[in-house]
CSV table of C-alpha atoms (C1' of nucleotides) in Angstrom, one decimal:
chain,number,residue,atom,x,y,z
A,49,UNK,CA,0.1,10.9,126.0
A,50,UNK,CA,0.5,8.4,123.1
A,51,UNK,CA,3.4,6.9,121.4
A,52,UNK,CA,4.8,8.1,118.1
A,53,UNK,CA,2.4,6.7,115.6
A,54,UNK,CA,3.5,7.5,112.1
A,55,UNK,CA,2.1,4.5,110.2
A,56,UNK,CA,-0.4,2.5,112.1
A,57,UNK,CA,-1.8,-0.1,109.7
A,58,UNK,CA,-5.3,0.5,108.5
A,59,UNK,CA,-6.4,-3.0,109.7
A,60,UNK,CA,-5.4,-2.0,113.2
A,61,UNK,CA,-7.4,1.3,113.0
A,62,UNK,CA,-10.4,-0.6,111.8
A,63,UNK,CA,-10.3,-2.9,114.9
A,64,UNK,CA,-10.3,0.0,117.4
A,65,UNK,CA,-14.0,0.7,117.2
A,66,UNK,CA,-14.7,-2.9,118.1
A,67,UNK,CA,-12.4,-2.8,121.1
A,68,UNK,CA,-14.1,0.4,122.1
A,69,UNK,CA,-17.5,-1.2,121.9
A,70,UNK,CA,-16.5,-4.3,124.0
A,71,UNK,CA,-14.8,-2.2,126.6
A,72,UNK,CA,-17.8,0.1,126.8
A,73,UNK,CA,-20.0,-2.9,127.4
A,74,UNK,CA,-17.7,-4.2,130.1
A,75,UNK,CA,-17.7,-0.8,131.7
A,76,UNK,CA,-21.5,-0.8,131.6
A,77,UNK,CA,-21.4,-4.1,133.5
A,78,UNK,CA,-19.3,-2.5,136.2
A,79,UNK,CA,-16.1,-4.3,135.4
A,80,UNK,CA,-12.9,-2.5,136.2
A,81,UNK,CA,-10.0,-4.5,134.8
A,82,UNK,CA,-9.5,-6.9,131.9
A,83,UNK,CA,-6.5,-8.9,130.6
A,84,UNK,CA,-5.7,-9.3,127.0
A,85,UNK,CA,-6.5,-13.0,127.4
A,86,UNK,CA,-9.9,-12.4,128.8
A,87,UNK,CA,-10.8,-9.8,126.2
A,88,UNK,CA,-9.5,-12.0,123.4
A,89,UNK,CA,-11.8,-14.8,124.5
A,90,UNK,CA,-14.8,-12.4,124.6
A,91,UNK,CA,-14.0,-11.1,121.2
A,92,UNK,CA,-12.8,-14.2,119.4
A,93,UNK,CA,-9.3,-12.8,118.5
A,94,UNK,CA,-5.9,-13.6,119.9
A,95,UNK,CA,-4.5,-12.0,123.0
A,96,UNK,CA,-1.3,-11.4,121.1
A,97,UNK,CA,-3.2,-9.3,118.5
A,98,UNK,CA,-4.8,-7.2,121.1
A,99,UNK,CA,-1.5,-6.4,122.8
A,100,UNK,CA,0.2,-5.8,119.5
A,101,UNK,CA,-2.6,-3.5,118.4
A,102,UNK,CA,-2.7,-1.4,121.5
A,103,UNK,CA,1.1,-1.1,121.5
A,104,UNK,CA,1.0,0.9,118.3
A,105,UNK,CA,-0.4,3.7,120.5
A,106,UNK,CA,1.3,3.1,123.8
A,107,UNK,CA,1.5,0.9,126.8
A,108,UNK,CA,-1.9,1.1,128.4
A,109,UNK,CA,-1.5,-2.0,130.6
A,110,UNK,CA,0.3,-3.2,133.6
A,111,UNK,CA,2.2,-6.4,134.0
A,112,UNK,CA,0.4,-8.9,136.3
A,113,UNK,CA,-2.7,-6.8,136.3
A,114,UNK,CA,-4.0,-6.3,132.7
A,115,UNK,CA,-5.8,-3.2,131.6
A,116,UNK,CA,-7.9,-0.7,133.5
A,117,UNK,CA,-11.1,-0.7,131.4
A,118,UNK,CA,-12.1,2.8,132.1
A,119,UNK,CA,-8.7,4.2,131.3
A,120,UNK,CA,-8.3,2.1,128.1
A,121,UNK,CA,-11.8,2.9,126.9
A,122,UNK,CA,-11.1,6.6,127.3
A,123,UNK,CA,-7.7,6.4,125.6
A,124,UNK,CA,-9.1,4.5,122.6
A,125,UNK,CA,-11.8,7.2,122.3
A,126,UNK,CA,-9.1,9.8,122.4
A,127,UNK,CA,-7.1,8.0,119.6
A,128,UNK,CA,-10.3,7.8,117.5
A,129,UNK,CA,-10.9,11.5,118.0
A,130,UNK,CA,-14.3,11.0,119.7
A,131,UNK,CA,-13.7,13.7,122.3
A,132,UNK,CA,-13.2,16.3,119.6
A,133,UNK,CA,-16.9,16.7,119.2
A,134,UNK,CA,-16.8,16.6,115.4
A,135,UNK,CA,-19.8,18.1,113.7
A,136,UNK,CA,-21.8,16.6,110.9
A,137,UNK,CA,-24.3,17.4,108.3
A,138,UNK,CA,-26.4,15.0,106.2
A,139,UNK,CA,-26.9,15.5,102.5
A,140,UNK,CA,-30.2,13.9,101.5
A,141,UNK,CA,-33.4,13.7,103.5
A,142,UNK,CA,-34.6,10.5,102.0
A,143,UNK,CA,-35.1,7.2,103.9
A,144,UNK,CA,-31.4,6.7,104.4
A,145,UNK,CA,-30.9,10.3,105.5
A,146,UNK,CA,-33.7,9.9,108.0
A,147,UNK,CA,-32.2,6.6,109.3
A,148,UNK,CA,-28.8,8.1,109.8
A,149,UNK,CA,-30.1,11.3,111.4
A,150,UNK,CA,-31.9,9.2,113.9
A,151,UNK,CA,-29.1,6.8,114.6
A,152,UNK,CA,-28.5,7.3,118.2
A,153,UNK,CA,-25.0,5.7,118.2
A,154,UNK,CA,-23.5,8.7,116.4
A,155,UNK,CA,-24.6,11.1,119.1
A,156,UNK,CA,-23.5,8.6,121.8
A,157,UNK,CA,-20.0,8.5,120.1
A,158,UNK,CA,-19.7,12.3,120.4
A,159,UNK,CA,-20.8,13.4,116.9
A,160,UNK,CA,-23.0,16.4,116.6
A,161,UNK,CA,-25.5,16.7,113.8
A,162,UNK,CA,-26.0,20.3,112.7
A,163,UNK,CA,-28.4,20.0,109.8
A,164,UNK,CA,-29.9,18.0,107.0
A,165,UNK,CA,-29.9,19.2,103.4
A,166,UNK,CA,-32.1,18.2,100.5
A,167,UNK,CA,-32.7,19.4,97.0
A,168,UNK,CA,-36.5,19.2,97.5
A,169,UNK,CA,-37.7,22.7,98.5
A,170,UNK,CA,-40.9,21.3,100.0
A,171,UNK,CA,-38.9,19.7,102.9
A,172,UNK,CA,-37.3,23.0,104.0
A,173,UNK,CA,-38.3,23.9,107.5
A,174,UNK,CA,-39.2,20.4,108.5
A,175,UNK,CA,-37.2,18.6,111.2
A,176,UNK,CA,-35.3,15.4,110.9
A,177,UNK,CA,-33.5,13.7,113.8
A,178,UNK,CA,-34.0,16.9,115.8
A,179,UNK,CA,-32.4,19.2,113.3
A,180,UNK,CA,-33.6,21.5,110.6
A,181,UNK,CA,-33.9,20.5,107.0
A,182,UNK,CA,-32.4,23.1,104.6
A,183,UNK,CA,-32.6,23.4,100.9
A,184,UNK,CA,-29.3,22.6,99.1
A,185,UNK,CA,-29.0,26.2,98.0
A,186,UNK,CA,-28.4,27.1,101.7
A,187,UNK,CA,-25.3,24.9,101.9
A,188,UNK,CA,-22.7,27.6,101.1
A,189,UNK,CA,-23.9,30.0,103.7
A,190,UNK,CA,-24.4,27.3,106.3
A,191,UNK,CA,-20.9,26.0,105.8
A,192,UNK,CA,-19.5,29.5,106.2
A,193,UNK,CA,-21.6,30.2,109.3
A,194,UNK,CA,-20.9,26.9,111.0
A,195,UNK,CA,-17.8,24.7,111.5
A,196,UNK,CA,-18.8,21.5,109.7
A,197,UNK,CA,-16.3,18.7,109.9
A,198,UNK,CA,-18.0,15.7,108.3
A,199,UNK,CA,-20.6,15.5,105.6
A,200,UNK,CA,-22.7,12.3,105.3
A,201,UNK,CA,-23.8,11.8,101.8
A,202,UNK,CA,-27.1,10.0,101.7
A,203,UNK,CA,-28.0,10.7,98.0
A,204,UNK,CA,-27.8,8.6,94.8
A,205,UNK,CA,-24.6,8.5,92.9
A,206,UNK,CA,-25.9,10.8,90.2
A,207,UNK,CA,-24.5,14.2,90.9
A,208,UNK,CA,-22.6,13.0,93.9
A,209,UNK,CA,-19.3,14.3,92.5
A,210,UNK,CA,-20.6,17.8,92.2
A,211,UNK,CA,-21.8,17.9,95.8
A,212,UNK,CA,-18.6,16.4,97.0
A,213,UNK,CA,-16.5,18.9,95.1
A,214,UNK,CA,-18.5,21.7,96.5
A,215,UNK,CA,-18.2,20.4,100.1
A,216,UNK,CA,-14.5,20.1,99.6
A,217,UNK,CA,-14.2,23.7,98.3
A,218,UNK,CA,-16.1,24.8,101.4
A,219,UNK,CA,-13.6,23.2,103.6
A,220,UNK,CA,-15.1,19.8,104.7
A,221,UNK,CA,-12.7,17.5,106.4
A,222,UNK,CA,-14.4,14.2,105.9
A,223,UNK,CA,-16.9,12.6,103.6
A,224,UNK,CA,-18.9,9.5,104.5
A,225,UNK,CA,-20.3,8.4,101.2
A,226,UNK,CA,-23.3,6.1,101.1
A,227,UNK,CA,-24.0,6.5,97.4
A,228,UNK,CA,-23.2,3.5,95.1
A,229,UNK,CA,-20.0,5.0,93.8
A,230,UNK,CA,-16.4,5.4,94.9
A,231,UNK,CA,-15.6,9.0,95.5
A,232,UNK,CA,-12.1,9.9,94.3
A,233,UNK,CA,-11.1,13.3,95.6
A,234,UNK,CA,-8.2,15.2,97.1
A,235,UNK,CA,-6.4,13.0,99.6
A,236,UNK,CA,-6.3,15.8,102.2
A,237,UNK,CA,-10.0,15.0,102.7
A,238,UNK,CA,-10.8,11.8,104.5
A,239,UNK,CA,-13.3,9.7,102.6
A,240,UNK,CA,-15.2,6.5,103.6
A,241,UNK,CA,-17.1,4.9,100.9
A,242,UNK,CA,-19.9,2.6,102.2
A,243,UNK,CA,-21.5,0.2,99.8
A,244,UNK,CA,-24.4,-1.4,101.7
A,245,UNK,CA,-25.1,-4.0,99.0
A,246,UNK,CA,-21.6,-5.2,99.1
A,247,UNK,CA,-22.2,-6.8,102.5
A,248,UNK,CA,-25.4,-8.4,101.2
A,249,UNK,CA,-23.4,-9.9,98.2
A,250,UNK,CA,-20.7,-11.4,100.4
A,251,UNK,CA,-23.5,-12.9,102.5
A,252,UNK,CA,-25.0,-14.3,99.3
A,253,UNK,CA,-21.7,-15.8,98.5
A,254,UNK,CA,-21.4,-17.5,101.8
A,255,UNK,CA,-24.9,-18.9,101.7
A,256,UNK,CA,-24.2,-20.3,98.3
A,257,UNK,CA,-21.0,-21.9,99.6
A,258,UNK,CA,-22.8,-23.4,102.6
A,259,UNK,CA,-25.3,-25.0,100.3
A,260,UNK,CA,-22.8,-26.4,97.8
A,261,UNK,CA,-20.1,-27.8,100.1
A,262,UNK,CA,-20.8,-29.2,103.5
B,1215,UNK,CA,-17.9,-23.7,85.2
B,1216,UNK,CA,-15.6,-22.7,87.9
B,1217,UNK,CA,-12.4,-24.0,89.4
B,1218,UNK,CA,-12.2,-25.9,92.6
B,1219,UNK,CA,-12.4,-23.3,95.3
B,1220,UNK,CA,-12.0,-24.8,98.7
B,1221,UNK,CA,-10.4,-21.9,100.5
B,1222,UNK,CA,-10.7,-18.5,98.8
B,1223,UNK,CA,-9.5,-15.9,101.2
B,1224,UNK,CA,-12.2,-13.7,102.6
B,1225,UNK,CA,-10.3,-10.6,101.4
B,1226,UNK,CA,-10.7,-11.8,97.9
B,1227,UNK,CA,-14.4,-12.4,98.3
B,1228,UNK,CA,-14.9,-8.9,99.7
B,1229,UNK,CA,-13.3,-7.4,96.6
B,1230,UNK,CA,-15.7,-9.2,94.2
B,1231,UNK,CA,-18.6,-6.8,94.7
B,1232,UNK,CA,-16.4,-4.0,93.8
B,1233,UNK,CA,-15.2,-5.7,90.6
B,1234,UNK,CA,-18.8,-6.4,89.8
B,1235,UNK,CA,-19.8,-2.8,90.2
B,1236,UNK,CA,-17.0,-1.5,88.0
B,1237,UNK,CA,-17.7,-4.1,85.3
B,1238,UNK,CA,-21.4,-3.2,85.5
B,1239,UNK,CA,-20.6,0.4,84.9
B,1240,UNK,CA,-18.3,-0.4,82.0
B,1241,UNK,CA,-21.1,-2.6,80.5
B,1242,UNK,CA,-23.5,0.3,80.8
B,1243,UNK,CA,-21.1,2.4,78.9
B,1244,UNK,CA,-21.1,0.0,76.0
B,1245,UNK,CA,-17.6,-1.4,76.6
B,1246,UNK,CA,-17.0,-5.0,75.6
B,1247,UNK,CA,-13.5,-5.8,76.7
B,1248,UNK,CA,-11.1,-4.8,79.4
B,1249,UNK,CA,-7.5,-5.8,80.3
B,1250,UNK,CA,-6.5,-6.3,83.9
B,1251,UNK,CA,-4.2,-3.3,83.4
B,1252,UNK,CA,-7.0,-1.1,82.3
B,1253,UNK,CA,-9.3,-2.2,85.1
B,1254,UNK,CA,-6.5,-1.8,87.6
B,1255,UNK,CA,-6.0,1.8,86.6
B,1256,UNK,CA,-9.7,2.6,86.9
B,1257,UNK,CA,-10.0,0.9,90.3
B,1258,UNK,CA,-6.7,1.9,91.8
B,1259,UNK,CA,-5.4,-1.6,92.5
B,1260,UNK,CA,-2.7,-3.6,90.8
B,1261,UNK,CA,-3.3,-5.6,87.7
B,1262,UNK,CA,-1.6,-8.5,89.3
B,1263,UNK,CA,-4.1,-8.5,92.1
B,1264,UNK,CA,-7.0,-8.6,89.7
B,1265,UNK,CA,-5.6,-11.5,87.8
B,1266,UNK,CA,-4.7,-13.3,91.0
B,1267,UNK,CA,-8.1,-12.8,92.5
B,1268,UNK,CA,-10.0,-13.9,89.4
B,1269,UNK,CA,-7.9,-17.0,89.1
B,1270,UNK,CA,-9.2,-18.3,92.4
B,1271,UNK,CA,-12.3,-19.0,90.5
B,1272,UNK,CA,-11.1,-19.8,87.0
B,1273,UNK,CA,-9.5,-18.4,83.9
B,1274,UNK,CA,-12.0,-15.9,82.6
B,1275,UNK,CA,-9.6,-14.1,80.2
B,1276,UNK,CA,-7.7,-14.7,77.1
B,1277,UNK,CA,-4.1,-13.9,76.4
B,1278,UNK,CA,-3.5,-10.9,74.2
B,1279,UNK,CA,-7.2,-9.8,74.5
B,1280,UNK,CA,-8.1,-9.4,78.2
B,1281,UNK,CA,-11.5,-10.1,79.6
B,1282,UNK,CA,-14.9,-10.0,77.9
B,1283,UNK,CA,-16.8,-7.6,80.2
B,1284,UNK,CA,-20.2,-9.1,79.8
B,1285,UNK,CA,-18.9,-12.6,80.4
B,1286,UNK,CA,-16.8,-11.7,83.4
B,1287,UNK,CA,-19.6,-9.7,84.9
B,1288,UNK,CA,-22.0,-12.6,84.6
B,1289,UNK,CA,-19.5,-15.0,86.1
B,1290,UNK,CA,-18.8,-12.9,89.1
B,1291,UNK,CA,-22.5,-12.6,89.6
B,1292,UNK,CA,-22.7,-16.3,89.5
B,1293,UNK,CA,-19.9,-16.7,92.0
B,1294,UNK,CA,-21.6,-14.3,94.4
B,1295,UNK,CA,-24.9,-16.2,94.0
B,1296,UNK,CA,-26.8,-13.3,92.6
B,1297,UNK,CA,-28.6,-15.4,90.1
B,1298,UNK,CA,-30.1,-17.6,92.8
B,1299,UNK,CA,-32.8,-15.0,93.5
B,1300,UNK,CA,-32.3,-15.1,97.3
B,1301,UNK,CA,-35.3,-13.9,99.3
B,1302,UNK,CA,-35.1,-11.6,102.2
B,1303,UNK,CA,-37.2,-10.2,105.1
B,1304,UNK,CA,-36.5,-7.2,107.2
B,1305,UNK,CA,-37.0,-7.3,110.9
B,1306,UNK,CA,-37.8,-3.8,112.2
B,1307,UNK,CA,-39.9,-1.2,110.4
B,1308,UNK,CA,-38.1,1.8,111.8
B,1309,UNK,CA,-36.1,4.4,109.9
B,1310,UNK,CA,-33.3,1.9,109.0
B,1311,UNK,CA,-35.8,-0.8,108.1
B,1312,UNK,CA,-37.5,1.7,105.8
B,1313,UNK,CA,-34.2,2.8,104.2
B,1314,UNK,CA,-33.1,-0.8,103.6
B,1315,UNK,CA,-36.6,-1.8,102.2
B,1316,UNK,CA,-36.4,1.0,99.7
B,1317,UNK,CA,-32.7,0.5,98.8
B,1318,UNK,CA,-33.0,-0.2,95.1
B,1319,UNK,CA,-29.6,-1.8,94.8
B,1320,UNK,CA,-30.8,-4.9,96.6
B,1321,UNK,CA,-33.4,-5.5,94.0
B,1322,UNK,CA,-31.0,-4.6,91.2
B,1323,UNK,CA,-28.7,-7.3,92.5
B,1324,UNK,CA,-31.3,-9.9,92.4
B,1325,UNK,CA,-32.6,-10.0,96.0
B,1326,UNK,CA,-36.3,-10.3,96.6
B,1327,UNK,CA,-37.9,-8.7,99.6
B,1328,UNK,CA,-40.8,-10.7,100.9
B,1329,UNK,CA,-42.0,-8.8,104.0
B,1330,UNK,CA,-41.2,-6.5,106.8
B,1331,UNK,CA,-41.8,-7.4,110.5
B,1332,UNK,CA,-42.2,-5.2,113.5
B,1333,UNK,CA,-43.3,-5.6,117.1
B,1334,UNK,CA,-45.6,-2.6,116.8
B,1335,UNK,CA,-49.1,-3.9,116.1
B,1336,UNK,CA,-50.2,-0.5,114.7
B,1337,UNK,CA,-47.9,-0.9,111.7
B,1338,UNK,CA,-49.5,-4.2,110.6
B,1339,UNK,CA,-51.1,-4.0,107.2
B,1340,UNK,CA,-49.1,-1.0,106.2
B,1341,UNK,CA,-46.7,-1.1,103.3
B,1342,UNK,CA,-43.0,-0.5,103.3
B,1343,UNK,CA,-40.8,-0.7,100.2
B,1344,UNK,CA,-43.7,-2.3,98.3
B,1345,UNK,CA,-44.2,-5.1,100.7
B,1346,UNK,CA,-46.5,-5.8,103.7
B,1347,UNK,CA,-45.6,-5.1,107.2
B,1348,UNK,CA,-46.5,-8.0,109.6
B,1349,UNK,CA,-46.5,-8.2,113.3
B,1350,UNK,CA,-43.6,-10.2,114.8
B,1351,UNK,CA,-46.1,-12.9,116.0
B,1352,UNK,CA,-46.6,-13.8,112.3
B,1353,UNK,CA,-43.0,-14.6,111.8
B,1354,UNK,CA,-43.3,-18.4,112.5
B,1355,UNK,CA,-46.1,-18.9,110.1
B,1356,UNK,CA,-44.6,-16.7,107.4
B,1357,UNK,CA,-41.3,-18.6,107.5
B,1358,UNK,CA,-43.1,-21.9,107.2
B,1359,UNK,CA,-45.2,-20.7,104.3
B,1360,UNK,CA,-42.4,-19.0,102.4
B,1361,UNK,CA,-38.8,-19.9,101.6
B,1362,UNK,CA,-36.8,-17.1,103.3
B,1363,UNK,CA,-33.1,-17.1,102.8
B,1364,UNK,CA,-31.8,-14.0,104.5
B,1365,UNK,CA,-33.1,-11.9,107.4
B,1366,UNK,CA,-32.1,-8.3,107.7
B,1367,UNK,CA,-32.0,-7.2,111.3
B,1368,UNK,CA,-32.8,-3.6,111.6
B,1369,UNK,CA,-33.6,-3.5,115.3
B,1370,UNK,CA,-31.7,-2.4,118.4
B,1371,UNK,CA,-29.4,-4.8,120.1
B,1372,UNK,CA,-31.8,-5.4,122.9
B,1373,UNK,CA,-33.5,-8.7,122.3
B,1374,UNK,CA,-31.6,-9.3,119.0
B,1375,UNK,CA,-30.3,-12.6,120.3
B,1376,UNK,CA,-33.8,-14.0,120.8
B,1377,UNK,CA,-34.9,-12.9,117.3
B,1378,UNK,CA,-31.8,-14.3,115.8
B,1379,UNK,CA,-32.2,-17.6,117.6
B,1380,UNK,CA,-35.8,-17.9,116.5
B,1381,UNK,CA,-34.9,-17.2,112.9
B,1382,UNK,CA,-32.2,-19.8,113.0
B,1383,UNK,CA,-34.6,-22.4,114.4
B,1384,UNK,CA,-36.9,-21.5,111.6
B,1385,UNK,CA,-34.2,-22.3,109.0
B,1386,UNK,CA,-32.8,-19.0,108.0
B,1387,UNK,CA,-29.6,-19.2,106.0
B,1388,UNK,CA,-28.1,-15.8,106.4
B,1389,UNK,CA,-28.4,-12.9,108.9
B,1390,UNK,CA,-27.5,-9.4,108.1
B,1391,UNK,CA,-27.2,-7.7,111.4
B,1392,UNK,CA,-27.4,-3.9,111.7
B,1393,UNK,CA,-27.8,-3.8,115.5
B,1394,UNK,CA,-24.9,-2.6,117.5
B,1395,UNK,CA,-23.8,-6.0,118.6
B,1396,UNK,CA,-21.9,-9.0,117.2
B,1397,UNK,CA,-24.2,-11.9,116.7
B,1398,UNK,CA,-22.5,-15.1,117.6
B,1399,UNK,CA,-24.5,-18.1,116.4
B,1400,UNK,CA,-24.2,-21.5,114.8
B,1401,UNK,CA,-21.5,-21.3,112.1
B,1402,UNK,CA,-23.8,-23.1,109.6
B,1403,UNK,CA,-25.7,-19.8,109.3
B,1404,UNK,CA,-23.9,-17.0,107.5
B,1405,UNK,CA,-23.8,-13.8,109.5
B,1406,UNK,CA,-22.7,-10.3,108.5
B,1407,UNK,CA,-22.4,-7.8,111.4
B,1408,UNK,CA,-22.6,-4.2,110.2
B,1409,UNK,CA,-21.7,-1.5,112.6
B,1410,UNK,CA,-22.4,1.8,110.9
B,1411,UNK,CA,-20.8,3.9,113.6
B,1412,UNK,CA,-17.5,2.0,113.1
B,1413,UNK,CA,-17.1,3.7,109.8
B,1414,UNK,CA,-17.7,7.1,111.2
B,1415,UNK,CA,-15.2,6.5,113.9
B,1416,UNK,CA,-12.4,5.5,111.5
B,1417,UNK,CA,-13.3,8.6,109.6
B,1418,UNK,CA,-12.9,10.6,112.8
B,1419,UNK,CA,-9.5,9.0,113.4
B,1420,UNK,CA,-8.3,10.0,109.9
B,1421,UNK,CA,-9.5,13.6,110.3
B,1422,UNK,CA,-7.7,13.8,113.6
B,1423,UNK,CA,-4.6,12.5,112.0
B,1424,UNK,CA,-4.8,14.9,109.1
B,1425,UNK,CA,-5.0,17.8,111.5
B,1426,UNK,CA,-2.2,16.7,113.7
B,1427,UNK,CA,0.4,15.7,111.2
B,1428,UNK,CA,0.8,17.3,107.8
C,116,DT,C1',7.4,-13.5,147.4
C,117,DA,C1',5.0,-16.1,143.6
C,118,DG,C1',1.8,-15.7,140.0
C,119,DA,C1',0.0,-13.1,136.4
C,120,DT,C1',0.4,-10.6,132.5
C,121,DT,C1',2.4,-7.1,129.9
C,122,DG,C1',5.4,-5.1,126.1
C,123,DT,C1',8.3,-6.5,122.6
C,124,DT,C1',11.2,-9.4,119.8
C,125,DA,C1',11.3,-13.4,116.8
C,126,DA,C1',9.0,-16.9,113.9
C,127,DT,C1',5.3,-18.0,111.1
C,128,DC,C1',1.9,-17.4,108.1
C,129,DG,C1',-0.7,-15.2,104.4
C,130,DA,C1',-1.4,-11.8,101.0
C,131,DT,C1',0.4,-8.8,97.5
C,132,DT,C1',3.4,-7.8,93.9
C,133,DA,C1',6.7,-8.9,90.3
C,134,DA,C1',8.2,-11.6,86.6
C,135,DC,C1',7.7,-14.3,82.7
C,136,DA,C1',6.6,-18.3,79.8
C,137,DA,C1',2.5,-19.6,77.3
C,138,DT,C1',-0.5,-18.3,73.9
C,139,DC,C1',-4.2,-15.8,71.7
D,239,DT,C1',3.5,-12.8,62.4
D,240,DA,C1',4.3,-9.4,66.2
D,241,DG,C1',2.2,-7.4,70.1
D,242,DA,C1',-0.5,-7.8,73.9
D,243,DT,C1',-2.0,-9.9,77.9
D,244,DT,C1',-3.2,-13.8,80.4
D,245,DG,C1',-2.4,-17.5,84.1
D,246,DT,C1',0.8,-18.9,87.3
D,247,DT,C1',5.1,-19.4,89.8
D,248,DA,C1',8.5,-17.0,92.6
D,249,DA,C1',9.9,-13.1,95.5
D,250,DT,C1',8.5,-9.7,98.6
D,251,DC,C1',6.1,-7.6,101.8
D,252,DG,C1',3.1,-7.1,105.8
D,253,DA,C1',0.3,-8.9,109.4
D,254,DT,C1',-0.5,-12.4,112.8
D,255,DT,C1',1.0,-15.5,116.2
D,256,DA,C1',4.2,-17.4,119.5
D,257,DA,C1',7.5,-16.9,122.9
D,258,DC,C1',9.6,-14.9,126.8
D,259,DA,C1',12.2,-11.6,129.6
D,260,DA,C1',10.6,-7.7,132.3
D,261,DT,C1',8.0,-6.4,136.1
D,262,DC,C1',3.8,-5.3,138.6
DNA sequence: TAGATTGTTAATCGATTAACAATC
DNA sequence: TAGATTGTTAATCGATTAACAATC
């Protein structure tokens, strides 16, 4: 199905979701084919880069024609593992936990939210994003009874290490960490550290530059 | 204060918030000095990269000693524009708007939230994250009465272009876009497009790889 | 067929790492 | 002073872009 892919650069991987999104939009507009040139103009990248990126995974196009959008869209989804139906839980039923639980894109991309966990006992039994809220003490049993692939950590950095270690010991495969800390755990577990304020700070930098220079 | 900095690579800028965070933590632990070697071990990068990065902005260290943490922390904050006290508004009082309004890190980093706007009239007069919620129709007047630097867009992609254009016409300096679309506007306005699900997809890719290969 | 566009190799560009003289 | 560590130049590595033969 796909080409041998031992070491695809991480920069290439990070571009795949963006390709996927643009292709999905084109598909929604009823388009059927696209050339690397056309796509590159839409996305503001070079056609060469698109062809180079895609060829890490295989030849999805056809000379003289370009790429079949539906086919390419599907293949990139496959590469990203979106058709595996990975399951998620959210740790932390605060504002961010709520926002992430209700984020429709995750479901649209094939991820299935199984439950939300919080240390506040008062929240137990309530519903967030269409799923049950459980007390943290139920985590062990829940993880044994359900196949949970990814845990989304929407809690403060205090105590995050303990929660992460527990999840790892219970067999979690991926951690998506929104706390303001870098999780440093066993490399067999995939970890994405998201620092929201980092984006705001680089924005701040650019505004400052815009005001100083031009 | 700082060195001439006409073209600092964006990859360097993006690393500054991380340096800032680690230095802040060290400061909180009462440390006063750090060498590039020590910091590199903590952060999992090379000492050479740290020295190279910092020297885009100036020589903050001292041979034989290293860097004074408090001084370097302050200087990086200065470079990032954190001491300017940039003001923000949030567009969209949904789950994500709530989460961002209550995100304490933004305040900690010197940003000041002035108001939240939503198209739902029922929300007007309520409070989110300590500030008033206004109806979208009040945006024009608000922007004229207040100096607003950054707008945080926590609304769906439908209609985002109109809102963004209006904000630009009202003099916004930066847009932090959480909708699932890439905003493409006048380059004099700084834009950060955040696609939350992109991170989840790269996580999905890595989990899939971990399961296939090792 | 002629034109279009891929897949892929080669050339260029930029970023990271290594090395070391300067110096605190 | 001697040891440590910077700032900076040079070497290496990797990623992007250009070019073009292959071919639909």
